[in-house]
Amino acid sequence: MIRENIRMAWLTVISHKMRSFLTILGIVIGTASIIALMTIISGVTDSINDEVATFGADRMTVQIGEDGKSGVSMADMDRLEAIEGVASLSPTLSQMTDVYVAGQTEQQTILGKSEAFFKDDSVVATGRGLTPLDVDQQTRVALLGETIAKEAFPTSSPLGEEISVGGIRYTVVGTLAPSSEFSMSTDEAIVIPVTTALTQFHQGTIATFDLYTEPGASAVVQDEVTQQLTTAFNGRDAFTVTSFEDALASIDQINALLSMLLVGIASISLLVGGIGIMNMMLVSVTERTSEIGLRKALGATPGKIRQQFLFESVLLSMLGGLVGVLIGGLLAFGLTLVMGVPFTLASSTVGLALGFSVVIGVVFGYIPARKASNLQPIEALRNV
C-alpha cells in the first residue's frame, strides 16, 4: 500500500511539473541556504582551530598590568617554570630603540626572547633561533623580522651581517617567518636574547611572558600560576592570564551561536516553502474532489486518503530538500575555495536540512490531507 501511495504521489507531482517546481522553490532556497551557511561556518571554525593548534593550544599568556610591580623578575619566572605541568616559559621584553642596519638608522622594536620561543622550528625562516647558551651568556646575536629582512637585504642574505642596536653591535644569525595572526607580530621587529636585552636596556623585570604546558595540564597550570601571581602581588589585580584553550572555547561558542542565528534566518525560506506546499495541496484537494469521493465510495478510509495526500506533500518537500542539498553543497564548495578554508559537508548538516524539509512537508501538508479525508463521499461525487 505504501509503495502504491508513493507511486501515485510521484505521478501527481510529475503531471504538474511547473507547478511542482514553483512549489518546492522555497524549500530549495531554504535548504541550500542552511547547507551553505553551516558548511562555510564549519570551514572557518576548522581553519581557526587548525591555526590555534599549530601555534600552540597548550599555551597561555601572562600580562602584567600597571597596578603593583611593573613585572616579574627572572627568579620569579624560574619559580613559575618549576610548576608541575609547565613545559617551558618564554619571556618577552619589548623596547624601541635606534637600529643601524644596511646603512640606515631607524627606530625599531627590539624583542628580548628566550630559546623557548623557538621550540617550534616554523618560527625561523632562515638561519637558527636562539639557544640556551645565547641566553645564559648574554650573547649579542639577533634575528630579523620578515619585513626588516626584506627591506634591508632585498637581494642578499642577512646571515652573518652586523647591525647596531642602540649603539651595540649584534650579529644576525637568522630571520623570522611571517607572524601568526594569533601571536605578537614580529614582522617589523628584531629579536635578541632576553638576558642581553635586560642588561642593555637596564630592565629588572618582565611584563609579558608565555607559558607552554604539557598536554591536558592547561587548567591546572592556569590555577597555580594565578595563585602564585596573586600572592606575589599581595592580592592586587595586577595581571591577566589568557589561555588559548579558553579563547578556542569562546570562538567555538560564538560560531555555534552564529550558526543558530543564520540557520534560523535561512529557515524562514523553508517556512515560506511550506506555505507554498500547503497552498498547492489545498488546490489539489479541490481539483481532485471527485477522485476522493470515488475512492471513499469504493471503501477507502479517511486514514488512507489522508495518508495519500501526506505522501504527496512529503515527496514535494523531500525533492526540494535534495535539490537544495546539491545546490547548497556546490555553493559552499565554491565559497570555501575562494575564502581558502576547509570544505567539510557534515552528514549531520545534510541530515538536519533534509529532516527539516520532511517536517515542513508533514506539518504544512497535514491540513490539506485532513481536509481531503473529511470530505463526504456523496458531496464529493456530485462533482463527477
mmCIF file of C-alpha atoms in Angstrom, residues 36-310:
data_model
loop_
_atom_site.group_PDB
_atom_site.id
_atom_site.type_symbol
_atom_site.label_atom_id
_atom_site.label_comp_id
_atom_site.label_asym_id
_atom_site.label_seq_id
_atom_site.Cartn_x
_atom_site.Cartn_y
_atom_site.Cartn_z
ATOM 1 C CA ALA A 36 25.918 26.609 2.524
ATOM 2 C CA LEU A 37 25.930 28.670 5.736
ATOM 3 C CA MET A 38 26.631 25.779 8.107
ATOM 4 C CA THR A 39 29.348 24.357 5.846
ATOM 5 C CA ILE A 40 31.097 27.720 5.494
ATOM 6 C CA ILE A 41 30.943 28.385 9.254
ATOM 7 C CA SER A 42 32.283 24.878 9.900
ATOM 8 C CA GLY A 43 35.143 25.509 7.480
ATOM 9 C CA VAL A 44 36.021 28.843 9.096
ATOM 10 C CA THR A 45 35.916 27.242 12.562
ATOM 11 C CA ASP A 46 38.165 24.366 11.445
ATOM 12 C CA SER A 47 40.597 26.863 9.921
ATOM 13 C CA ILE A 48 40.788 28.844 13.175
ATOM 14 C CA ASN A 49 41.168 25.670 15.240
ATOM 15 C CA ASP A 50 43.976 24.413 12.999
ATOM 16 C CA GLU A 51 45.748 27.773 13.256
ATOM 17 C CA VAL A 52 45.490 27.793 17.054
ATOM 18 C CA ALA A 53 46.594 24.146 17.260
ATOM 19 C CA THR A 54 49.598 24.900 15.066
ATOM 20 C CA PHE A 55 50.517 27.929 17.135
ATOM 21 C CA GLY A 56 50.018 26.026 20.363
ATOM 22 C CA ALA A 57 46.706 25.279 22.041
ATOM 23 C CA ASP A 58 48.562 24.300 25.264
ATOM 24 C CA ARG A 59 49.761 27.854 25.725
ATOM 25 C CA MET A 60 48.820 30.772 27.913
ATOM 26 C CA THR A 61 49.949 34.381 28.012
ATOM 27 C CA VAL A 62 50.560 36.355 31.196
ATOM 28 C CA GLN A 63 50.408 40.155 31.001
ATOM 29 C CA ILE A 64 51.431 42.259 33.992
ATOM 30 C CA GLY A 65 49.468 45.487 34.350
ATOM 31 C CA GLU A 66 50.317 48.832 35.918
ATOM 32 C CA ASP A 67 48.886 48.066 39.349
ATOM 33 C CA GLY A 68 51.657 46.961 41.681
ATOM 34 C CA LYS A 69 55.023 45.826 40.327
ATOM 35 C CA SER A 70 55.936 46.599 36.730
ATOM 36 C CA GLY A 71 56.668 42.948 36.042
ATOM 37 C CA VAL A 72 58.265 39.771 37.364
ATOM 38 C CA SER A 73 61.931 39.006 37.743
ATOM 39 C CA MET A 74 63.811 36.156 36.114
ATOM 40 C CA ALA A 75 63.831 34.447 39.521
ATOM 41 C CA ASP A 76 60.014 34.711 39.663
ATOM 42 C CA MET A 77 59.781 33.156 36.204
ATOM 43 C CA ASP A 78 62.090 30.320 37.256
ATOM 44 C CA ARG A 79 59.633 29.527 40.068
ATOM 45 C CA LEU A 80 56.704 29.633 37.649
ATOM 46 C CA GLU A 81 58.546 27.386 35.202
ATOM 47 C CA ALA A 82 59.042 24.866 38.032
ATOM 48 C CA ILE A 83 55.262 24.400 38.385
ATOM 49 C CA GLU A 84 54.230 20.835 37.588
ATOM 50 C CA GLY A 85 52.761 20.669 34.093
ATOM 51 C CA VAL A 86 54.739 23.638 32.718
ATOM 52 C CA ALA A 87 56.814 22.542 29.717
ATOM 53 C CA SER A 88 58.608 25.851 29.150
ATOM 54 C CA LEU A 89 58.349 29.577 29.723
ATOM 55 C CA SER A 90 59.022 32.224 27.080
ATOM 56 C CA PRO A 91 59.526 35.807 28.365
ATOM 57 C CA THR A 92 59.157 38.863 26.142
ATOM 58 C CA LEU A 93 60.838 42.220 26.716
ATOM 59 C CA SER A 94 59.817 44.906 24.221
ATOM 60 C CA GLN A 95 61.790 48.116 23.693
ATOM 61 C CA MET A 96 62.005 50.748 20.949
ATOM 62 C CA THR A 97 65.490 51.970 20.068
ATOM 63 C CA ASP A 98 67.654 53.169 17.166
ATOM 64 C CA VAL A 99 68.882 50.376 14.919
ATOM 65 C CA TYR A 100 71.570 50.791 12.284
ATOM 66 C CA VAL A 101 71.182 48.194 9.526
ATOM 67 C CA ALA A 102 72.259 48.184 5.885
ATOM 68 C CA GLY A 103 73.466 51.792 6.024
ATOM 69 C CA GLN A 104 70.305 53.249 7.577
ATOM 70 C CA THR A 105 69.309 54.151 11.129
ATOM 71 C CA GLU A 106 65.666 53.802 12.134
ATOM 72 C CA GLN A 107 63.608 53.289 15.266
ATOM 73 C CA GLN A 108 62.797 49.589 15.536
ATOM 74 C CA THR A 109 61.066 47.323 18.039
ATOM 75 C CA ILE A 110 63.518 45.095 19.903
ATOM 76 C CA LEU A 111 62.079 41.915 21.421
ATOM 77 C CA GLY A 112 64.006 40.071 24.095
ATOM 78 C CA LYS A 113 63.186 36.366 23.850
ATOM 79 C CA SER A 114 64.453 33.072 25.242
ATOM 80 C CA GLU A 115 65.140 29.777 23.491
ATOM 81 C CA ALA A 116 61.617 28.611 24.433
ATOM 82 C CA PHE A 117 60.179 30.937 21.784
ATOM 83 C CA PHE A 118 61.998 28.896 19.141
ATOM 84 C CA LYS A 119 60.838 25.464 20.251
ATOM 85 C CA ASP A 120 58.669 25.476 17.144
ATOM 86 C CA ASP A 121 61.014 25.329 14.152
ATOM 87 C CA SER A 122 58.470 27.096 11.941
ATOM 88 C CA VAL A 123 59.211 30.385 13.748
ATOM 89 C CA VAL A 124 62.577 30.632 11.950
ATOM 90 C CA ALA A 125 62.670 31.242 8.195
ATOM 91 C CA THR A 126 66.445 31.074 7.653
ATOM 92 C CA GLY A 127 69.427 30.546 9.928
ATOM 93 C CA ARG A 128 68.897 29.493 13.518
ATOM 94 C CA GLY A 129 66.956 30.562 16.561
ATOM 95 C CA LEU A 130 68.256 31.446 19.999
ATOM 96 C CA THR A 131 69.850 28.718 22.119
ATOM 97 C CA PRO A 132 70.167 28.266 25.904
ATOM 98 C CA LEU A 133 73.832 29.290 25.519
ATOM 99 C CA ASP A 134 72.776 32.614 23.959
ATOM 100 C CA VAL A 135 70.504 33.314 26.936
ATOM 101 C CA ASP A 136 72.927 32.147 29.628
ATOM 102 C CA GLN A 137 75.943 34.024 28.222
ATOM 103 C CA GLN A 138 74.010 37.094 27.027
ATOM 104 C CA THR A 139 75.430 36.810 23.524
ATOM 105 C CA ARG A 140 74.914 39.624 21.035
ATOM 106 C CA VAL A 141 73.086 37.807 18.290
ATOM 107 C CA ALA A 142 69.876 38.864 16.545
ATOM 108 C CA LEU A 143 67.131 37.592 14.265
ATOM 109 C CA LEU A 144 65.428 39.970 11.842
ATOM 110 C CA GLY A 145 61.673 40.106 11.298
ATOM 111 C CA GLU A 146 60.413 39.281 7.807
ATOM 112 C CA THR A 147 59.689 42.897 6.798
ATOM 113 C CA ILE A 148 63.018 44.246 8.074
ATOM 114 C CA ALA A 149 64.986 41.447 6.404
ATOM 115 C CA LYS A 150 63.316 42.013 3.026
ATOM 116 C CA GLU A 151 63.704 45.794 3.139
ATOM 117 C CA ALA A 152 67.307 45.849 4.405
ATOM 118 C CA PHE A 153 68.588 42.890 2.360
ATOM 119 C CA PRO A 154 66.322 42.587 -0.705
ATOM 120 C CA THR A 155 68.838 40.694 -2.867
ATOM 121 C CA SER A 156 71.186 39.075 -0.371
ATOM 122 C CA SER A 157 71.124 37.009 2.794
ATOM 123 C CA PRO A 158 71.447 38.922 6.083
ATOM 124 C CA LEU A 159 73.038 35.931 7.851
ATOM 125 C CA GLY A 160 76.405 36.874 9.301
ATOM 126 C CA GLU A 161 75.850 40.609 8.794
ATOM 127 C CA GLU A 162 76.368 43.020 11.674
ATOM 128 C CA ILE A 163 73.778 45.532 12.873
ATOM 129 C CA SER A 164 73.851 48.144 15.620
ATOM 130 C CA VAL A 165 71.132 48.074 18.285
ATOM 131 C CA GLY A 166 71.265 51.156 20.488
ATOM 132 C CA GLY A 167 74.922 51.609 19.623
ATOM 133 C CA ILE A 168 75.886 47.988 20.370
ATOM 134 C CA ARG A 169 76.891 45.587 17.596
ATOM 135 C CA TYR A 170 74.937 42.363 17.031
ATOM 136 C CA THR A 171 75.496 39.553 14.554
ATOM 137 C CA VAL A 172 72.474 38.394 12.514
ATOM 138 C CA VAL A 173 72.071 34.637 12.918
ATOM 139 C CA GLY A 174 68.607 34.187 11.419
ATOM 140 C CA THR A 175 65.405 35.634 10.016
ATOM 141 C CA LEU A 176 61.869 35.120 11.312
ATOM 142 C CA ALA A 177 58.944 33.590 9.459
ATOM 143 C CA PRO A 178 55.776 35.701 8.947
ATOM 144 C CA SER A 179 53.877 36.167 12.201
ATOM 145 C CA SER A 180 50.806 34.127 13.006
ATOM 146 C CA GLU A 181 47.576 36.085 13.387
ATOM 147 C CA PHE A 182 47.284 34.633 16.898
ATOM 148 C CA SER A 183 50.666 35.886 18.093
ATOM 149 C CA MET A 184 52.524 39.135 18.700
ATOM 150 C CA SER A 185 53.737 40.452 15.349
ATOM 151 C CA THR A 186 57.478 40.023 14.791
ATOM 152 C CA ASP A 187 57.478 41.081 11.124
ATOM 153 C CA GLU A 188 58.845 44.547 11.949
ATOM 154 C CA ALA A 189 60.900 43.587 15.000
ATOM 155 C CA ILE A 190 64.370 42.341 15.864
ATOM 156 C CA VAL A 191 64.749 39.501 18.368
ATOM 157 C CA ILE A 192 67.726 39.275 20.732
ATOM 158 C CA PRO A 193 68.339 37.149 23.871
ATOM 159 C CA VAL A 194 66.140 38.317 26.749
ATOM 160 C CA THR A 195 69.049 38.424 29.195
ATOM 161 C CA THR A 196 71.037 40.609 26.800
ATOM 162 C CA ALA A 197 68.021 42.923 26.454
ATOM 163 C CA LEU A 198 67.549 43.174 30.231
ATOM 164 C CA THR A 199 71.172 44.239 30.646
ATOM 165 C CA GLN A 200 71.305 46.645 27.676
ATOM 166 C CA PHE A 201 68.029 48.406 28.480
ATOM 167 C CA HIS A 202 68.615 48.354 32.264
ATOM 168 C CA GLN A 203 65.438 46.439 32.978
ATOM 169 C CA GLY A 204 64.958 44.227 36.028
ATOM 170 C CA THR A 205 61.519 42.752 35.323
ATOM 171 C CA ILE A 206 59.456 41.208 32.527
ATOM 172 C CA ALA A 207 55.870 42.367 31.932
ATOM 173 C CA THR A 208 54.835 39.717 29.385
ATOM 174 C CA PHE A 209 55.604 36.024 29.073
ATOM 175 C CA ASP A 210 54.123 32.859 27.584
ATOM 176 C CA LEU A 211 53.730 29.550 29.393
ATOM 177 C CA TYR A 212 53.704 26.310 27.393
ATOM 178 C CA THR A 213 52.036 23.467 29.259
ATOM 179 C CA GLU A 214 52.046 19.711 28.992
ATOM 180 C CA PRO A 215 49.062 18.291 27.043
ATOM 181 C CA GLY A 216 45.912 18.410 29.182
ATOM 182 C CA ALA A 217 47.550 20.363 32.028
ATOM 183 C CA SER A 218 46.448 23.836 30.974
ATOM 184 C CA ALA A 219 43.611 24.251 33.500
ATOM 185 C CA VAL A 220 45.687 23.059 36.491
ATOM 186 C CA VAL A 221 48.680 25.189 35.477
ATOM 187 C CA GLN A 222 46.482 28.269 34.984
ATOM 188 C CA ASP A 223 45.087 27.917 38.505
ATOM 189 C CA GLU A 224 48.560 27.502 40.031
ATOM 190 C CA VAL A 225 50.043 30.412 38.067
ATOM 191 C CA THR A 226 47.139 32.646 39.100
ATOM 192 C CA GLN A 227 47.582 31.663 42.729
ATOM 193 C CA GLN A 228 51.342 32.336 42.739
ATOM 194 C CA LEU A 229 50.997 35.694 40.976
ATOM 195 C CA THR A 230 48.186 36.745 43.294
ATOM 196 C CA THR A 231 50.464 36.039 46.241
ATOM 197 C CA ALA A 232 53.373 37.865 44.571
ATOM 198 C CA PHE A 233 51.227 40.958 44.012
ATOM 199 C CA ASN A 234 49.680 40.827 47.513
ATOM 200 C CA GLY A 235 46.218 40.073 46.167
ATOM 201 C CA ARG A 236 46.119 43.008 43.771
ATOM 202 C CA ASP A 237 44.536 42.534 40.361
ATOM 203 C CA ALA A 238 47.767 43.397 38.555
ATOM 204 C CA PHE A 239 47.876 40.721 35.876
ATOM 205 C CA THR A 240 45.833 38.765 33.356
ATOM 206 C CA VAL A 241 46.261 35.132 32.356
ATOM 207 C CA THR A 242 44.865 34.262 28.934
ATOM 208 C CA SER A 243 44.602 30.599 27.961
ATOM 209 C CA PHE A 244 44.370 29.697 24.298
ATOM 210 C CA GLU A 245 42.070 26.816 25.233
ATOM 211 C CA ASP A 246 39.674 29.370 26.743
ATOM 212 C CA ALA A 247 39.975 31.517 23.622
ATOM 213 C CA LEU A 248 39.279 28.471 21.445
ATOM 214 C CA ALA A 249 36.219 27.566 23.524
ATOM 215 C CA SER A 250 34.951 31.130 23.178
ATOM 216 C CA ILE A 251 35.439 31.000 19.409
ATOM 217 C CA ASP A 252 33.512 27.719 19.218
ATOM 218 C CA GLN A 253 30.689 29.184 21.316
ATOM 219 C CA ILE A 254 30.481 32.297 19.141
ATOM 220 C CA ASN A 255 30.440 30.198 15.965
ATOM 221 C CA ALA A 256 27.715 27.954 17.406
ATOM 222 C CA LEU A 257 25.549 30.978 18.218
ATOM 223 C CA LEU A 258 26.245 32.448 14.796
ATOM 224 C CA SER A 259 25.280 29.140 13.157
ATOM 225 C CA MET A 260 21.993 29.058 15.060
ATOM 226 C CA LEU A 261 21.216 32.661 14.084
ATOM 227 C CA LEU A 262 21.986 32.175 10.393
ATOM 228 C CA VAL A 263 20.165 28.836 10.215
ATOM 229 C CA GLY A 264 17.166 30.494 11.876
ATOM 230 C CA ILE A 265 17.179 33.197 9.212
ATOM 231 C CA ALA A 266 17.563 30.634 6.426
ATOM 232 C CA SER A 267 14.708 28.587 7.906
ATOM 233 C CA ILE A 268 12.314 31.404 7.051
ATOM 234 C CA SER A 269 12.659 30.314 3.415
ATOM 235 C CA LEU A 270 11.667 26.801 4.454
ATOM 236 C CA LEU A 271 8.572 28.134 6.176
ATOM 237 C CA VAL A 272 7.693 30.110 3.050
ATOM 238 C CA GLY A 273 8.216 26.931 1.049
ATOM 239 C CA GLY A 274 5.967 25.064 3.467
ATOM 240 C CA ILE A 275 3.205 27.605 2.931
ATOM 241 C CA GLY A 276 3.644 27.100 -0.823
ATOM 242 C CA ILE A 277 3.260 23.346 -0.394
ATOM 243 C CA MET A 278 0.129 23.795 1.707
ATOM 244 C CA ASN A 279 -1.357 26.114 -0.900
ATOM 245 C CA MET A 280 -0.663 23.670 -3.729
ATOM 246 C CA MET A 281 -2.081 20.750 -1.768
ATOM 247 C CA LEU A 282 -5.275 22.688 -0.982
ATOM 248 C CA VAL A 283 -5.668 23.418 -4.691
ATOM 249 C CA SER A 284 -5.002 19.747 -5.427
ATOM 250 C CA VAL A 285 -7.704 18.669 -2.970
ATOM 251 C CA THR A 286 -10.179 20.991 -4.681
ATOM 252 C CA GLU A 287 -9.242 19.706 -8.145
ATOM 253 C CA ARG A 288 -9.459 16.054 -7.076
ATOM 254 C CA THR A 289 -12.684 16.200 -5.092
ATOM 255 C CA SER A 290 -14.406 13.716 -7.407
ATOM 256 C CA GLU A 291 -11.441 11.331 -7.175
ATOM 257 C CA ILE A 292 -11.598 11.460 -3.395
ATOM 258 C CA GLY A 293 -15.353 10.815 -3.426
ATOM 259 C CA LEU A 294 -14.933 7.851 -5.774
ATOM 260 C CA ARG A 295 -12.188 6.299 -3.632
ATOM 261 C CA LYS A 296 -14.295 6.696 -0.497
ATOM 262 C CA ALA A 297 -17.301 5.160 -2.242
ATOM 263 C CA LEU A 298 -15.118 2.161 -3.087
ATOM 264 C CA GLY A 299 -14.156 1.711 0.562
ATOM 265 C CA ALA A 300 -11.101 3.914 1.136
ATOM 266 C CA THR A 301 -10.941 5.027 4.765
ATOM 267 C CA PRO A 302 -10.250 8.645 5.803
ATOM 268 C CA GLY A 303 -6.863 7.479 7.083
ATOM 269 C CA LYS A 304 -5.889 6.125 3.661
ATOM 270 C CA ILE A 305 -6.954 9.361 1.959
ATOM 271 C CA ARG A 306 -5.042 11.428 4.497
ATOM 272 C CA GLN A 307 -2.002 9.191 4.047
ATOM 273 C CA GLN A 308 -2.014 9.647 0.269
ATOM 274 C CA PHE A 309 -2.006 13.438 0.433
ATOM 275 C CA LEU A 310 0.634 13.449 3.163
#
